Amino acid sequence: MSALGAAGPAQAATYFYKPGHPAEDYAGPNCTGGYAIRGTDGMFFLTAGHCGVVGDLVYGTDAEYGRIAHNPYTTRDTALIKPGSGVDAQLVVDAQQIVVDGTTGRSPGTGKVTGIFPTSSLGANVLVGKMGMTTGWTEGRIYGVITWHGMTAFCSTALTRGGDSGGPVWRTDGTGGVLAVGITVAAYTSTGNGCFIPIQTLLSYWGASLPVFPAGREGTMPEPPVEPLPTLSSEGLVPAVGTR
């Protein structure tokens, strides 16, 4: 899979979206864009629900690339960006499922998403990485869970600040690519530790699938949880949203 979007007219400018790009709402919050997913109504980009309201235009690295089309916040902290909706007709949005640090342009290995890291394997001390438009590429280990807007969020020591919400959480697949783990939604103000909703939870909620690249050579299998995760306190936990 080289791209998820259909090829546009030759004369049109193309915005090449990648998970980790900005998801800036000039009418409100600044966030980060997450994975591209596909449902019965086509392709969408995941982000956090607190990152804007339905109808808001979303801006990326150098142009608008979509509009928030679905958002159940505050019941659930997740939203979908519809690519190209309301965007200049001369701009075609072409999505590539390649995780990138939007602050530097770097990717872990190839950055190509080759699969999903299952929620059942999100145990204590499992190492994950995250991309966010404020703190960039950071990594940390999972240490607890918390209920967040009706969903179970997992928290790690990966540094997370306001503006990182919506960005992809990932784990290397052992072959040079990455496995999708989740989407950042919150951070602790005292420590900067971040929390994310698992990708399987989000796909189930939206009734969607995750387009991926073919896997390379056989890599490491996801390990089962080493030990159960404690339930954390919500004190000091806030949406990881940026403001202008």
PDB file of C-alpha atoms in Angstrom:
ATOM      1  CA  MET A   1       0.000   0.000   0.000  1.00  0.00           C
ATOM      2  CA  SER A   2       1.572   3.246  -1.080  1.00  0.00           C
ATOM      3  CA  ALA A   3      -1.389   5.459  -0.232  1.00  0.00           C
ATOM      4  CA  LEU A   4      -4.926   5.336   1.112  1.00  0.00           C
ATOM      5  CA  GLY A   5      -6.472   8.108  -0.940  1.00  0.00           C
ATOM      6  CA  ALA A   6      -7.460   8.033  -4.566  1.00  0.00           C
ATOM      7  CA  ALA A   7      -5.245   9.834  -7.048  1.00  0.00           C
ATOM      8  CA  GLY A   8      -6.459  13.323  -7.840  1.00  0.00           C
ATOM      9  CA  PRO A   9      -6.350  15.371 -11.013  1.00  0.00           C
ATOM     10  CA  ALA A  10      -2.879  16.085 -12.320  1.00  0.00           C
ATOM     11  CA  GLN A  11      -3.267  19.845 -11.954  1.00  0.00           C
ATOM     12  CA  ALA A  12      -4.327  19.734  -8.295  1.00  0.00           C
ATOM     13  CA  ALA A  13      -1.989  20.351  -5.387  1.00  0.00           C
ATOM     14  CA  THR A  14      -1.738  17.365  -3.058  1.00  0.00           C
ATOM     15  CA  TYR A  15      -1.436  17.375   0.729  1.00  0.00           C
ATOM     16  CA  PHE A  16       0.366  14.216   1.874  1.00  0.00           C
ATOM     17  CA  TYR A  17      -1.073  13.495   5.298  1.00  0.00           C
ATOM     18  CA  LYS A  18       0.795  11.292   7.759  1.00  0.00           C
ATOM     19  CA  PRO A  19      -0.100  10.338  11.362  1.00  0.00           C
ATOM     20  CA  GLY A  20       1.764  12.812  13.544  1.00  0.00           C
ATOM     21  CA  HIS A  21       1.071  15.869  11.383  1.00  0.00           C
ATOM     22  CA  PRO A  22      -0.512  18.928  13.012  1.00  0.00           C
ATOM     23  CA  ALA A  23      -4.265  19.030  13.539  1.00  0.00           C
ATOM     24  CA  GLU A  24      -4.615  22.739  14.126  1.00  0.00           C
ATOM     25  CA  ASP A  25      -8.021  24.334  14.487  1.00  0.00           C
ATOM     26  CA  TYR A  26      -7.624  28.056  13.880  1.00  0.00           C
ATOM     27  CA  ALA A  27     -10.979  28.583  15.590  1.00  0.00           C
ATOM     28  CA  GLY A  28      -9.794  26.865  18.752  1.00  0.00           C
ATOM     29  CA  PRO A  29      -7.387  24.167  19.985  1.00  0.00           C
ATOM     30  CA  ASN A  30      -4.074  22.958  18.593  1.00  0.00           C
ATOM     31  CA  CYS A  31      -3.618  19.191  18.473  1.00  0.00           C
ATOM     32  CA  THR A  32      -1.954  16.392  16.522  1.00  0.00           C
ATOM     33  CA  GLY A  33      -3.441  14.154  13.842  1.00  0.00           C
ATOM     34  CA  GLY A  34      -3.693  10.407  14.389  1.00  0.00           C
ATOM     35  CA  TYR A  35      -4.067   7.300  12.260  1.00  0.00           C
ATOM     36  CA  ALA A  36      -6.073   7.133   9.041  1.00  0.00           C
ATOM     37  CA  ILE A  37      -9.005   4.726   9.391  1.00  0.00           C
ATOM     38  CA  ARG A  38     -11.591   3.473   6.943  1.00  0.00           C
ATOM     39  CA  GLY A  39     -15.316   3.059   7.577  1.00  0.00           C
ATOM     40  CA  THR A  40     -18.451   2.602   5.542  1.00  0.00           C
ATOM     41  CA  ASP A  41     -18.444   6.336   4.713  1.00  0.00           C
ATOM     42  CA  GLY A  42     -14.838   6.373   3.507  1.00  0.00           C
ATOM     43  CA  MET A  43     -11.553   7.472   4.998  1.00  0.00           C
ATOM     44  CA  PHE A  44     -11.079   9.628   8.097  1.00  0.00           C
ATOM     45  CA  PHE A  45      -8.235  10.747  10.348  1.00  0.00           C
ATOM     46  CA  LEU A  46      -8.467  10.123  14.085  1.00  0.00           C
ATOM     47  CA  THR A  47      -7.860  12.828  16.648  1.00  0.00           C
ATOM     48  CA  ALA A  48      -9.049  13.588  20.173  1.00  0.00           C
ATOM     49  CA  GLY A  49     -12.608  14.811  20.711  1.00  0.00           C
ATOM     50  CA  HIS A  50     -11.512  17.894  22.653  1.00  0.00           C
ATOM     51  CA  CYS A  51      -9.548  19.103  19.614  1.00  0.00           C
ATOM     52  CA  GLY A  52     -12.462  20.910  17.950  1.00  0.00           C
ATOM     53  CA  VAL A  53     -16.133  20.812  17.059  1.00  0.00           C
ATOM     54  CA  VAL A  54     -17.963  19.447  14.049  1.00  0.00           C
ATOM     55  CA  GLY A  55     -17.479  21.709  11.050  1.00  0.00           C
ATOM     56  CA  ASP A  56     -14.118  23.168  12.076  1.00  0.00           C
ATOM     57  CA  LEU A  57     -11.421  23.239   9.410  1.00  0.00           C
ATOM     58  CA  VAL A  58      -8.171  21.465  10.307  1.00  0.00           C
ATOM     59  CA  TYR A  59      -4.745  22.679   9.194  1.00  0.00           C
ATOM     60  CA  GLY A  60      -1.579  20.640   8.751  1.00  0.00           C
ATOM     61  CA  THR A  61       2.022  21.441   7.906  1.00  0.00           C
ATOM     62  CA  ASP A  62       1.253  23.937   5.134  1.00  0.00           C
ATOM     63  CA  ALA A  63      -2.448  23.807   4.253  1.00  0.00           C
ATOM     64  CA  GLU A  64      -5.968  22.892   5.302  1.00  0.00           C
ATOM     65  CA  TYR A  65      -6.534  19.186   4.827  1.00  0.00           C
ATOM     66  CA  GLY A  66      -9.942  18.437   6.258  1.00  0.00           C
ATOM     67  CA  ARG A  67     -12.857  19.256   8.487  1.00  0.00           C
ATOM     68  CA  ILE A  68     -14.051  17.666  11.731  1.00  0.00           C
ATOM     69  CA  ALA A  69     -16.975  15.523  10.651  1.00  0.00           C
ATOM     70  CA  HIS A  70     -17.908  13.455  13.724  1.00  0.00           C
ATOM     71  CA  ASN A  71     -17.325  14.232  17.398  1.00  0.00           C
ATOM     72  CA  PRO A  72     -19.172  12.670  20.377  1.00  0.00           C
ATOM     73  CA  TYR A  73     -17.214  14.698  22.972  1.00  0.00           C
ATOM     74  CA  THR A  74     -17.748  14.816  25.944  1.00  0.00           C
ATOM     75  CA  THR A  75     -19.310  11.348  26.080  1.00  0.00           C
ATOM     76  CA  ARG A  76     -16.240   9.940  24.312  1.00  0.00           C
ATOM     77  CA  ASP A  77     -12.936  11.730  23.702  1.00  0.00           C
ATOM     78  CA  THR A  78     -12.483  10.903  20.032  1.00  0.00           C
ATOM     79  CA  ALA A  79     -13.223  12.676  16.763  1.00  0.00           C
ATOM     80  CA  LEU A  80     -12.919  12.064  13.035  1.00  0.00           C
ATOM     81  CA  ILE A  81     -11.476  14.451  10.448  1.00  0.00           C
ATOM     82  CA  LYS A  82     -12.881  14.032   6.954  1.00  0.00           C
ATOM     83  CA  PRO A  83     -10.104  14.721   4.435  1.00  0.00           C
ATOM     84  CA  GLY A  84     -10.826  17.377   1.862  1.00  0.00           C
ATOM     85  CA  SER A  85     -14.245  18.282   3.257  1.00  0.00           C
ATOM     86  CA  GLY A  86     -14.637  22.004   2.784  1.00  0.00           C
ATOM     87  CA  VAL A  87     -11.072  22.332   1.551  1.00  0.00           C
ATOM     88  CA  ASP A  88     -10.088  24.227  -1.593  1.00  0.00           C
ATOM     89  CA  ALA A  89     -11.049  22.094  -4.589  1.00  0.00           C
ATOM     90  CA  GLN A  90      -7.510  22.429  -5.927  1.00  0.00           C
ATOM     91  CA  LEU A  91      -6.131  20.524  -2.939  1.00  0.00           C
ATOM     92  CA  VAL A  92      -6.241  16.711  -2.963  1.00  0.00           C
ATOM     93  CA  VAL A  93      -5.578  14.942   0.335  1.00  0.00           C
ATOM     94  CA  ASP A  94      -3.512  11.781  -0.071  1.00  0.00           C
ATOM     95  CA  ALA A  95      -3.042   9.799   3.147  1.00  0.00           C
ATOM     96  CA  GLN A  96       0.024   7.692   3.809  1.00  0.00           C
ATOM     97  CA  GLN A  97      -0.044   5.449   6.897  1.00  0.00           C
ATOM     98  CA  ILE A  98       3.495   6.389   7.912  1.00  0.00           C
ATOM     99  CA  VAL A  99       4.039   7.601  11.474  1.00  0.00           C
ATOM    100  CA  VAL A 100       6.107  10.774  11.561  1.00  0.00           C
ATOM    101  CA  ASP A 101       7.325  13.228  14.174  1.00  0.00           C
ATOM    102  CA  GLY A 102       5.606  16.376  12.971  1.00  0.00           C
ATOM    103  CA  THR A 103       8.216  18.583  14.650  1.00  0.00           C
ATOM    104  CA  THR A 104      11.237  17.078  12.851  1.00  0.00           C
ATOM    105  CA  GLY A 105       9.931  14.901   9.990  1.00  0.00           C
ATOM    106  CA  ARG A 106      11.656  11.816  11.420  1.00  0.00           C
ATOM    107  CA  SER A 107      10.042   8.366  11.593  1.00  0.00           C
ATOM    108  CA  PRO A 108      10.817   5.282  13.705  1.00  0.00           C
ATOM    109  CA  GLY A 109      12.424   3.004  11.112  1.00  0.00           C
ATOM    110  CA  THR A 110      10.325   3.233   7.968  1.00  0.00           C
ATOM    111  CA  GLY A 111       7.409   4.534  10.017  1.00  0.00           C
ATOM    112  CA  LYS A 112       5.096   2.273   8.011  1.00  0.00           C
ATOM    113  CA  VAL A 113       2.182   0.914  10.028  1.00  0.00           C
ATOM    114  CA  THR A 114       2.098  -2.864   9.521  1.00  0.00           C
ATOM    115  CA  GLY A 115      -0.510  -3.858  12.092  1.00  0.00           C
ATOM    116  CA  ILE A 116      -2.090  -3.312  15.497  1.00  0.00           C
ATOM    117  CA  PHE A 117      -0.596  -3.903  18.933  1.00  0.00           C
ATOM    118  CA  PRO A 118      -3.492  -5.554  20.812  1.00  0.00           C
ATOM    119  CA  THR A 119      -5.004  -3.993  23.898  1.00  0.00           C
ATOM    120  CA  SER A 120      -4.598  -7.307  25.715  1.00  0.00           C
ATOM    121  CA  SER A 121      -0.818  -6.905  25.458  1.00  0.00           C
ATOM    122  CA  LEU A 122      -0.730  -3.442  27.037  1.00  0.00           C
ATOM    123  CA  GLY A 123       0.786  -4.550  30.324  1.00  0.00           C
ATOM    124  CA  ALA A 124       2.993  -2.914  32.919  1.00  0.00           C
ATOM    125  CA  ASN A 125       6.405  -1.764  31.632  1.00  0.00           C
ATOM    126  CA  VAL A 126       5.525  -2.245  27.952  1.00  0.00           C
ATOM    127  CA  LEU A 127       7.501   0.347  25.996  1.00  0.00           C
ATOM    128  CA  VAL A 128       5.540   2.634  23.643  1.00  0.00           C
ATOM    129  CA  GLY A 129       6.361   5.707  21.612  1.00  0.00           C
ATOM    130  CA  LYS A 130       4.223   8.712  20.817  1.00  0.00           C
ATOM    131  CA  MET A 131       4.300  11.641  18.396  1.00  0.00           C
ATOM    132  CA  GLY A 132       2.963  15.069  19.326  1.00  0.00           C
ATOM    133  CA  MET A 133       3.264  18.564  17.917  1.00  0.00           C
ATOM    134  CA  THR A 134       4.535  19.989  21.217  1.00  0.00           C
ATOM    135  CA  THR A 135       6.977  17.425  22.593  1.00  0.00           C
ATOM    136  CA  GLY A 136       7.648  15.499  19.360  1.00  0.00           C
ATOM    137  CA  TRP A 137       8.860  11.907  19.504  1.00  0.00           C
ATOM    138  CA  THR A 138       9.015  10.582  23.068  1.00  0.00           C
ATOM    139  CA  GLU A 139       8.950   7.095  24.531  1.00  0.00           C
ATOM    140  CA  GLY A 140       7.985   5.625  27.868  1.00  0.00           C
ATOM    141  CA  ARG A 141       6.673   2.596  29.708  1.00  0.00           C
ATOM    142  CA  ILE A 142       3.052   1.843  30.579  1.00  0.00           C
ATOM    143  CA  TYR A 143       2.327   1.946  34.298  1.00  0.00           C
ATOM    144  CA  GLY A 144      -1.415   2.299  34.855  1.00  0.00           C
ATOM    145  CA  VAL A 145      -4.955   2.811  33.549  1.00  0.00           C
ATOM    146  CA  ILE A 146      -7.720   5.336  34.094  1.00  0.00           C
ATOM    147  CA  THR A 147     -11.306   5.801  32.937  1.00  0.00           C
ATOM    148  CA  TRP A 148     -11.415   8.727  30.496  1.00  0.00           C
ATOM    149  CA  HIS A 149     -14.754   9.880  29.056  1.00  0.00           C
ATOM    150  CA  GLY A 150     -16.272   6.414  29.148  1.00  0.00           C
ATOM    151  CA  MET A 151     -13.213   4.597  27.771  1.00  0.00           C
ATOM    152  CA  THR A 152     -10.200   2.956  29.408  1.00  0.00           C
ATOM    153  CA  ALA A 153      -7.037   4.964  28.818  1.00  0.00           C
ATOM    154  CA  PHE A 154      -3.542   3.608  29.388  1.00  0.00           C
ATOM    155  CA  CYS A 155      -0.853   5.879  30.813  1.00  0.00           C
ATOM    156  CA  SER A 156       2.888   5.824  30.185  1.00  0.00           C
ATOM    157  CA  THR A 157       5.963   7.817  31.132  1.00  0.00           C
ATOM    158  CA  ALA A 158       6.320   9.209  27.586  1.00  0.00           C
ATOM    159  CA  LEU A 159       6.553  12.999  27.939  1.00  0.00           C
ATOM    160  CA  THR A 160       3.269  14.600  26.830  1.00  0.00           C
ATOM    161  CA  ARG A 161       2.124  18.212  26.914  1.00  0.00           C
ATOM    162  CA  GLY A 162      -0.673  20.401  25.595  1.00  0.00           C
ATOM    163  CA  GLY A 163      -0.808  20.140  21.801  1.00  0.00           C
ATOM    164  CA  ASP A 164       0.099  16.437  21.717  1.00  0.00           C
ATOM    165  CA  SER A 165      -3.522  15.239  21.914  1.00  0.00           C
ATOM    166  CA  GLY A 166      -4.738  13.152  18.999  1.00  0.00           C
ATOM    167  CA  GLY A 167      -1.263  12.020  17.999  1.00  0.00           C
ATOM    168  CA  PRO A 168      -0.312   8.409  17.288  1.00  0.00           C
ATOM    169  CA  VAL A 169       0.990   6.075  19.963  1.00  0.00           C
ATOM    170  CA  TRP A 170       3.010   3.238  18.470  1.00  0.00           C
ATOM    171  CA  ARG A 171       5.409   0.376  19.061  1.00  0.00           C
ATOM    172  CA  THR A 172       8.094  -1.040  16.772  1.00  0.00           C
ATOM    173  CA  ASP A 173       7.121  -4.240  14.954  1.00  0.00           C
ATOM    174  CA  GLY A 174      10.613  -5.794  14.890  1.00  0.00           C
ATOM    175  CA  THR A 175      10.886  -5.479  11.092  1.00  0.00           C
ATOM    176  CA  GLY A 176      11.543  -1.766  10.683  1.00  0.00           C
ATOM    177  CA  GLY A 177       7.896  -0.685  10.763  1.00  0.00           C
ATOM    178  CA  VAL A 178       5.503   0.125  13.587  1.00  0.00           C
ATOM    179  CA  LEU A 179       2.338  -1.236  15.163  1.00  0.00           C
ATOM    180  CA  ALA A 180      -0.514   1.145  15.959  1.00  0.00           C
ATOM    181  CA  VAL A 181      -1.138   1.291  19.707  1.00  0.00           C
ATOM    182  CA  GLY A 182      -3.475   4.227  20.288  1.00  0.00           C
ATOM    183  CA  ILE A 183      -4.180   7.963  20.297  1.00  0.00           C
ATOM    184  CA  THR A 184      -2.987  10.441  22.945  1.00  0.00           C
ATOM    185  CA  VAL A 185      -5.760  12.152  24.920  1.00  0.00           C
ATOM    186  CA  ALA A 186      -4.395  13.453  28.231  1.00  0.00           C
ATOM    187  CA  ALA A 187      -1.360  14.319  30.340  1.00  0.00           C
ATOM    188  CA  TYR A 188      -0.541  14.773  33.991  1.00  0.00           C
ATOM    189  CA  THR A 189       0.430  18.373  34.693  1.00  0.00           C
ATOM    190  CA  SER A 190       2.872  17.433  37.456  1.00  0.00           C
ATOM    191  CA  THR A 191       4.903  14.772  35.626  1.00  0.00           C
ATOM    192  CA  GLY A 192       4.153  15.160  31.914  1.00  0.00           C
ATOM    193  CA  ASN A 193       3.201  11.498  31.738  1.00  0.00           C
ATOM    194  CA  GLY A 194       0.690  10.885  28.943  1.00  0.00           C
ATOM    195  CA  CYS A 195      -2.422   8.743  28.541  1.00  0.00           C
ATOM    196  CA  PHE A 196      -3.883   7.231  25.377  1.00  0.00           C
ATOM    197  CA  ILE A 197      -6.947   5.341  24.207  1.00  0.00           C
ATOM    198  CA  PRO A 198      -6.072   2.024  22.482  1.00  0.00           C
ATOM    199  CA  ILE A 199      -6.554   1.826  18.734  1.00  0.00           C
ATOM    200  CA  GLN A 200      -8.683  -1.310  19.054  1.00  0.00           C
ATOM    201  CA  THR A 201     -11.084   0.551  21.345  1.00  0.00           C
ATOM    202  CA  LEU A 202     -11.381   3.381  18.825  1.00  0.00           C
ATOM    203  CA  LEU A 203     -11.827   1.119  15.804  1.00  0.00           C
ATOM    204  CA  SER A 204     -14.573  -0.763  17.616  1.00  0.00           C
ATOM    205  CA  TYR A 205     -16.320   2.457  18.623  1.00  0.00           C
ATOM    206  CA  TRP A 206     -16.292   3.859  15.083  1.00  0.00           C
ATOM    207  CA  GLY A 207     -16.927   0.540  13.339  1.00  0.00           C
ATOM    208  CA  ALA A 208     -13.814   1.092  11.249  1.00  0.00           C
ATOM    209  CA  SER A 209     -10.668  -0.685  10.120  1.00  0.00           C
ATOM    210  CA  LEU A 210      -7.027   0.384  10.034  1.00  0.00           C
ATOM    211  CA  PRO A 211      -5.370   0.241   6.579  1.00  0.00           C
ATOM    212  CA  VAL A 212      -1.817  -1.033   6.929  1.00  0.00           C
ATOM    213  CA  PHE A 213       1.242  -1.837   4.864  1.00  0.00           C
ATOM    214  CA  PRO A 214       2.143  -5.499   4.285  1.00  0.00           C
ATOM    215  CA  ALA A 215       4.423  -6.769   7.032  1.00  0.00           C
ATOM    216  CA  GLY A 216       8.041  -7.452   6.194  1.00  0.00           C
ATOM    217  CA  ARG A 217       9.968 -10.402   7.511  1.00  0.00           C
ATOM    218  CA  GLU A 218       8.605 -12.099  10.594  1.00  0.00           C
ATOM    219  CA  GLY A 219       9.154  -9.859  13.585  1.00  0.00           C
ATOM    220  CA  THR A 220       8.695 -10.076  17.325  1.00  0.00           C
ATOM    221  CA  MET A 221       5.260 -11.121  18.538  1.00  0.00           C
ATOM    222  CA  PRO A 222       3.421  -8.887  21.026  1.00  0.00           C
ATOM    223  CA  GLU A 223       4.183 -10.057  24.524  1.00  0.00           C
ATOM    224  CA  PRO A 224       1.403 -10.631  27.073  1.00  0.00           C
ATOM    225  CA  PRO A 225       1.116  -8.285  30.049  1.00  0.00           C
ATOM    226  CA  VAL A 226       3.864  -8.900  32.566  1.00  0.00           C
ATOM    227  CA  GLU A 227       1.672  -7.830  35.478  1.00  0.00           C
ATOM    228  CA  PRO A 228      -1.747  -6.203  35.974  1.00  0.00           C
ATOM    229  CA  LEU A 229      -2.032  -2.443  35.765  1.00  0.00           C
ATOM    230  CA  PRO A 230      -3.196  -0.324  38.717  1.00  0.00           C
ATOM    231  CA  THR A 231      -5.978   2.224  38.387  1.00  0.00           C
ATOM    232  CA  LEU A 232      -4.491   5.705  38.635  1.00  0.00           C
ATOM    233  CA  SER A 233      -5.746   8.884  40.240  1.00  0.00           C
ATOM    234  CA  SER A 234      -7.221  11.531  37.961  1.00  0.00           C
ATOM    235  CA  GLU A 235      -5.769  14.370  40.022  1.00  0.00           C
ATOM    236  CA  GLY A 236      -3.784  16.656  37.749  1.00  0.00           C
ATOM    237  CA  LEU A 237      -4.849  14.811  34.581  1.00  0.00           C
ATOM    238  CA  VAL A 238      -5.963  17.201  31.834  1.00  0.00           C
ATOM    239  CA  PRO A 239      -6.636  17.016  28.094  1.00  0.00           C
ATOM    240  CA  ALA A 240      -3.324  17.353  26.235  1.00  0.00           C
ATOM    241  CA  VAL A 241      -4.653  20.198  24.101  1.00  0.00           C
ATOM    242  CA  GLY A 242      -2.737  23.268  22.970  1.00  0.00           C
ATOM    243  CA  THR A 243      -4.093  26.809  22.896  1.00  0.00           C
ATOM    244  CA  ARG A 244      -3.236  29.874  20.864  1.00  0.00           C
TER     245      ARG A 244
END
